[in-house]
Coordinates of C-alpha atoms in Angstrom, one line a residue:
X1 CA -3.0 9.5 -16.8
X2 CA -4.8 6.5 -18.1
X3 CA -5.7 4.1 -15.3
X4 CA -6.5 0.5 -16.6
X5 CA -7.9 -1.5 -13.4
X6 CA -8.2 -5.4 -14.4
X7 CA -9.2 -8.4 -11.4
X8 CA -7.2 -10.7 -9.7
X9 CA -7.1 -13.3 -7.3
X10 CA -4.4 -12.6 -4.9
X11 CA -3.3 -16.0 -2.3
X12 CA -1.5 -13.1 0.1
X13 CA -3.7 -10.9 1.3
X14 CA -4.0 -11.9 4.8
X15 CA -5.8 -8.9 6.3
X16 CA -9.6 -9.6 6.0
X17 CA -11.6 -12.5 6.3
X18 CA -11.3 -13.3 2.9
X19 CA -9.6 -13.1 -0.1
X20 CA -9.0 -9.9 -2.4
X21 CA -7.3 -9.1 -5.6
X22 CA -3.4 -8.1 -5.2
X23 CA -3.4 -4.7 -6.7
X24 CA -0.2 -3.5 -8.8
X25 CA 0.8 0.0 -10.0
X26 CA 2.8 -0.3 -13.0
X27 CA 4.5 2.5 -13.8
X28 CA 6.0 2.5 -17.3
X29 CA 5.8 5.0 -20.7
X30 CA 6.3 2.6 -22.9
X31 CA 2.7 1.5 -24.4
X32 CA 3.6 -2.0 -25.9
X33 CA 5.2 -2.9 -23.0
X34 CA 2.7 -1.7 -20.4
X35 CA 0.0 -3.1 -22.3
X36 CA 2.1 -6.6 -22.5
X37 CA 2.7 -6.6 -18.4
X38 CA -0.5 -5.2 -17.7
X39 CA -2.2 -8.3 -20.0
X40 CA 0.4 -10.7 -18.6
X41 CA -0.9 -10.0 -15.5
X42 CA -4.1 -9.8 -15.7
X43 CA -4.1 -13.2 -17.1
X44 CA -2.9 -13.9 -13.4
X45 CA -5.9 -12.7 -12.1
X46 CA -3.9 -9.8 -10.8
X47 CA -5.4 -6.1 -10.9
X48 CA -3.4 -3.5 -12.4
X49 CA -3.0 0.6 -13.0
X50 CA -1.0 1.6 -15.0
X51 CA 0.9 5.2 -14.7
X52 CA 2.7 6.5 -17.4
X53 CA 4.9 9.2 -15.7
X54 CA 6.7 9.5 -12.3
X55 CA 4.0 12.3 -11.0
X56 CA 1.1 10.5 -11.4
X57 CA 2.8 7.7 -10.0
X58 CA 3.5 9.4 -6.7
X59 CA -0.1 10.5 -6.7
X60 CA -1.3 7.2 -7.5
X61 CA 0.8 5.8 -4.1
X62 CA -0.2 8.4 -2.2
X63 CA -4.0 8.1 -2.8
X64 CA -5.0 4.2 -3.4
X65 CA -3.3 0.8 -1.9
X66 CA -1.0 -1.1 -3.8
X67 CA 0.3 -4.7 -2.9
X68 CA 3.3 -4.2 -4.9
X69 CA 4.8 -0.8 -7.6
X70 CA 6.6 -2.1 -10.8
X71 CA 8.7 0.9 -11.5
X72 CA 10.5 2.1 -14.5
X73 CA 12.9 4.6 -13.7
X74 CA 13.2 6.2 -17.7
X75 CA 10.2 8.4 -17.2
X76 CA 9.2 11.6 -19.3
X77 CA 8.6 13.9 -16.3
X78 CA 11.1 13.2 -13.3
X79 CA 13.1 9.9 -13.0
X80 CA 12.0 6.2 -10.8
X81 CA 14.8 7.4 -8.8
X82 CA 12.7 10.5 -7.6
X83 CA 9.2 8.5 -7.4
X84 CA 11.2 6.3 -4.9
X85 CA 12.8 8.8 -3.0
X86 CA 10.1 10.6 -2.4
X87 CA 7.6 8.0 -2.1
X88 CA 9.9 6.4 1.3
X89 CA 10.2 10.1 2.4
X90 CA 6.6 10.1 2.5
X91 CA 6.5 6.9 4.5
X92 CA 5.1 5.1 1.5
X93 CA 5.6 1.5 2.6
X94 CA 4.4 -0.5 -0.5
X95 CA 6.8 -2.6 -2.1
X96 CA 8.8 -1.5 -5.2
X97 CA 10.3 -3.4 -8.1
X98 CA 12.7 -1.2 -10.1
X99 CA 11.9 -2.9 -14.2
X100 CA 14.3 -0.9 -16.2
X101 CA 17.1 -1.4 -19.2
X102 CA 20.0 0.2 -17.3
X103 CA 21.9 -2.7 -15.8
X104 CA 24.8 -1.0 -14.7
X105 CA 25.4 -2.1 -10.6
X106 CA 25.7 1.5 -9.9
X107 CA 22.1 1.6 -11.0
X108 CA 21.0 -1.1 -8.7
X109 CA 23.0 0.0 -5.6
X110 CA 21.2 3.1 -5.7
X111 CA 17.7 2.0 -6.1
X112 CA 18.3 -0.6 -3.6
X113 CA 20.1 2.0 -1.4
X114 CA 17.1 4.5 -2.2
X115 CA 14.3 2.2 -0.6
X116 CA 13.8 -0.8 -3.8
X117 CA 12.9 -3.9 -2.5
X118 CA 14.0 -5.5 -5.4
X119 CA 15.9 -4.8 -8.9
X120 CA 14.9 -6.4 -12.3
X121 CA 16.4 -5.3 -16.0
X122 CA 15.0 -5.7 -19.4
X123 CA 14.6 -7.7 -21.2
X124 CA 13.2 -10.1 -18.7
X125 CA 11.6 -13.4 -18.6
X126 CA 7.9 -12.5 -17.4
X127 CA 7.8 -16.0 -15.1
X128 CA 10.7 -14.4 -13.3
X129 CA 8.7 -10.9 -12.8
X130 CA 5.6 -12.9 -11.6
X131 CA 8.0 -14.7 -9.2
X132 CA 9.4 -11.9 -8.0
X133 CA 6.6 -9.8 -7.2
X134 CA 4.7 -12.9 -5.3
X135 CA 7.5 -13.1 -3.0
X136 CA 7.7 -9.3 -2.1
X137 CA 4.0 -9.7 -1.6
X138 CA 4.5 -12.7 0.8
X139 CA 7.5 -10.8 2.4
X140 CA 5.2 -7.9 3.0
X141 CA 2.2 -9.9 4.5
X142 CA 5.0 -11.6 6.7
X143 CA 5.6 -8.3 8.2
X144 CA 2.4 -8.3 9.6
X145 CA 4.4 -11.1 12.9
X146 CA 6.7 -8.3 14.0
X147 CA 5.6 -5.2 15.7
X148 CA 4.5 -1.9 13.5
X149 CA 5.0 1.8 14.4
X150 CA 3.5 5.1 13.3
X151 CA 4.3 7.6 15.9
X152 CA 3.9 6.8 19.3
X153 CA 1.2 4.6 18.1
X154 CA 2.8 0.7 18.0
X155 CA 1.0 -2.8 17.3
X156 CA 2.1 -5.9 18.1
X157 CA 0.1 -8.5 16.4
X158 CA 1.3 -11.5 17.9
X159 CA 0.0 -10.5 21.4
X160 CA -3.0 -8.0 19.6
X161 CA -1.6 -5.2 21.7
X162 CA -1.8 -1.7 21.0
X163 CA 0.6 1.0 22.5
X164 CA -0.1 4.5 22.2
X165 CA 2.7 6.7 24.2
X166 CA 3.7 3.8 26.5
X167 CA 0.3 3.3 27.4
X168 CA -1.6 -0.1 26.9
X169 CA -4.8 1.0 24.8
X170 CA -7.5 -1.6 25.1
X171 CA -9.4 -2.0 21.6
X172 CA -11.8 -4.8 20.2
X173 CA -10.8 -7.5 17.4
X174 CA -12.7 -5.5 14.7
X175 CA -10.5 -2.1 15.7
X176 CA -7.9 -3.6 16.2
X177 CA -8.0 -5.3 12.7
X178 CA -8.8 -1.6 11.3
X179 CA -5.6 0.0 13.3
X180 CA -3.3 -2.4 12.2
X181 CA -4.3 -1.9 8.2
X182 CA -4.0 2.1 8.8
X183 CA -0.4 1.5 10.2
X184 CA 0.4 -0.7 7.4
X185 CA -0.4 1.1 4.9
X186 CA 0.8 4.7 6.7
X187 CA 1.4 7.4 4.7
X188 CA -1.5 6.3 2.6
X189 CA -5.0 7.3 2.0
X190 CA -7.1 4.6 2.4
X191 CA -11.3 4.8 1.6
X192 CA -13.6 3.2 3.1
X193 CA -14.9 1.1 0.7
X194 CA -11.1 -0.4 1.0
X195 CA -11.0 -0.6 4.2
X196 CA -15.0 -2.2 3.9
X197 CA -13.3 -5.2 1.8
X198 CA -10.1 -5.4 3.8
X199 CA -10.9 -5.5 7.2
X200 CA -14.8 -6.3 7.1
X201 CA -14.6 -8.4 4.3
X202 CA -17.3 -6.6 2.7
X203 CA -18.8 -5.1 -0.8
X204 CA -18.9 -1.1 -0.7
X205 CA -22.4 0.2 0.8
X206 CA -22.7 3.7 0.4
X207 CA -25.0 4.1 2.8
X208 CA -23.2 2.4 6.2
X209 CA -21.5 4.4 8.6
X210 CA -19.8 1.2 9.8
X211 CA -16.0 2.5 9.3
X212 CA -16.9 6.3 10.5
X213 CA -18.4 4.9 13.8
X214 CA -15.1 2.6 14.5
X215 CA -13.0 5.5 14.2
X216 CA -14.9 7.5 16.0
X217 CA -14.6 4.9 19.0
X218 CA -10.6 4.5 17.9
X219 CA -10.2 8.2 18.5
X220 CA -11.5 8.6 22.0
X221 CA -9.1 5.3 22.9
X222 CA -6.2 6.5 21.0
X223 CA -6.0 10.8 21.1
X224 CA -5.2 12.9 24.0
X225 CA -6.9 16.1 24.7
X226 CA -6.5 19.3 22.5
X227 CA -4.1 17.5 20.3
X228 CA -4.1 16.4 17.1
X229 CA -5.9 13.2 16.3
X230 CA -4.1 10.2 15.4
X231 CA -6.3 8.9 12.2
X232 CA -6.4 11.3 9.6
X233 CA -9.7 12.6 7.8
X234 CA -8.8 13.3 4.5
X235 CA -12.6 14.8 3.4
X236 CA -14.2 13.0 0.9
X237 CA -11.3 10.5 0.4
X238 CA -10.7 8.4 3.4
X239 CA -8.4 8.0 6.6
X240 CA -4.9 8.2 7.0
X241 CA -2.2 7.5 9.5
X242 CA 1.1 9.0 9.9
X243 CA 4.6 8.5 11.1
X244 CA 3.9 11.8 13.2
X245 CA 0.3 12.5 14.7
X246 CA -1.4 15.0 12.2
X247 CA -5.1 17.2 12.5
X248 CA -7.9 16.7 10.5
X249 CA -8.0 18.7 7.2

């Protein structure tokens, strides 16, 4: 799979200190028209991947951050219905626009029903895409007001209280700002050089331990003994957080 990452300014992203570029997974076979959304885009100041089939797709959800997945659902390998269903069943949270030619409403009942977030069908007017996706991008940072869940873990950013079993965990700003992106993003593999940018607001040094030592800290608030720790290493990748609690591998 060709990945074609491009910069952008994004006026969303609420959750570091700064601002970052909203990050888009296209997902589309068709090379003119990838290349025209991807340029489109771009031209937006948006970054953008583009994945040609539904499996890399999934992979691509599962292993970086997206603000926002355009999805196709005429793929070569399985079908945008699939990606979707088994992205959600992941607990894939990033928000998906289905961009496809079949306009039938069956079509849009059952991507809507199977966890879309919104529906548009080609041919399309690419001011109306743009629109669209800045509003499910404004829709998703305006989740950040109600409380999230993952487990028996629960934020409430309002009141920056953690919950873990029932149990009022005490945790700093800084961990509590790195918590609440896990959550967010759960299901996802996140690196620490995102999680540098997002939370700390900083450019990737290899050689700081500063996320690794926060977790660490997280850990001994959040886990119970002899059970399975809340954050997820994935070795050599990142940190993960799931719906269930889930060991280190």
């Amino acid at each position: 799979m060709a990945l074609h990452e491009l910069r952008l300014f994004d006026p969303g992203a609420l959750l570091r200190a700064g601002y970052v570029a909203m990050r888009v997974l296209l997902v589309e076979d068709d090379p003119r028209l990838a290349r025209s959304i991807s340029t489109g885009l771009t031209e937006e100041g948006m970054q953008v991947q583009v994945a040609t089939a539904g499996r890399p797709a999934l992979l691509e959800l599962q292993r970086r951050l997206h603000d926002v997945c355009i999805l196709d659902l005429q793929l070569p390998d399985i079908s945008g219905f699939d990606v979707l269903t088994q992205a959600r069943a992941a607990s894939i949270a990033t928000p998906i626009l289905i961009l496809t030619a079949r306009d039938a409403v069956a079509d849009r009942v059952t991507g809507l029903n199977q966890g879309a977030d919104d529906y548009l069908t080609k041919p399309f007017a690419f001011a109306e895409l743009l629109a669209r996706l800045r509003v499910l991008v404004r829709r998703g940072t305006a989740q950040l007001d109600g409380k999230l869940r993952a487990g028996e873990l629960e934020l409430d950013p309002q009141a920056h209280q953690v919950r873990c079993a029932g149990e009022i965990i005490n945790v700093s700003r800084l961990q509590f700002a790195l918590l609440e992106f896990l959550v967010r993003h759960r299901g996802q593999v996140v690196s620490r050089t995102t999680l540098l940018q997002r939370v700390w607001g900083y450019d990737f040094d290899p050689g700081t331990n500063l996320v690794d030592v926060h977790i660490a800290q997280l850990r001994r608030k959040l886990d119970a003994p002899a059970t399975p720790s809340i954050i997820q290493t994935i070795r050599g990748v990142g940190y993960r957080v799931g719906d269930e609690s889930t060991a280190e591998v």
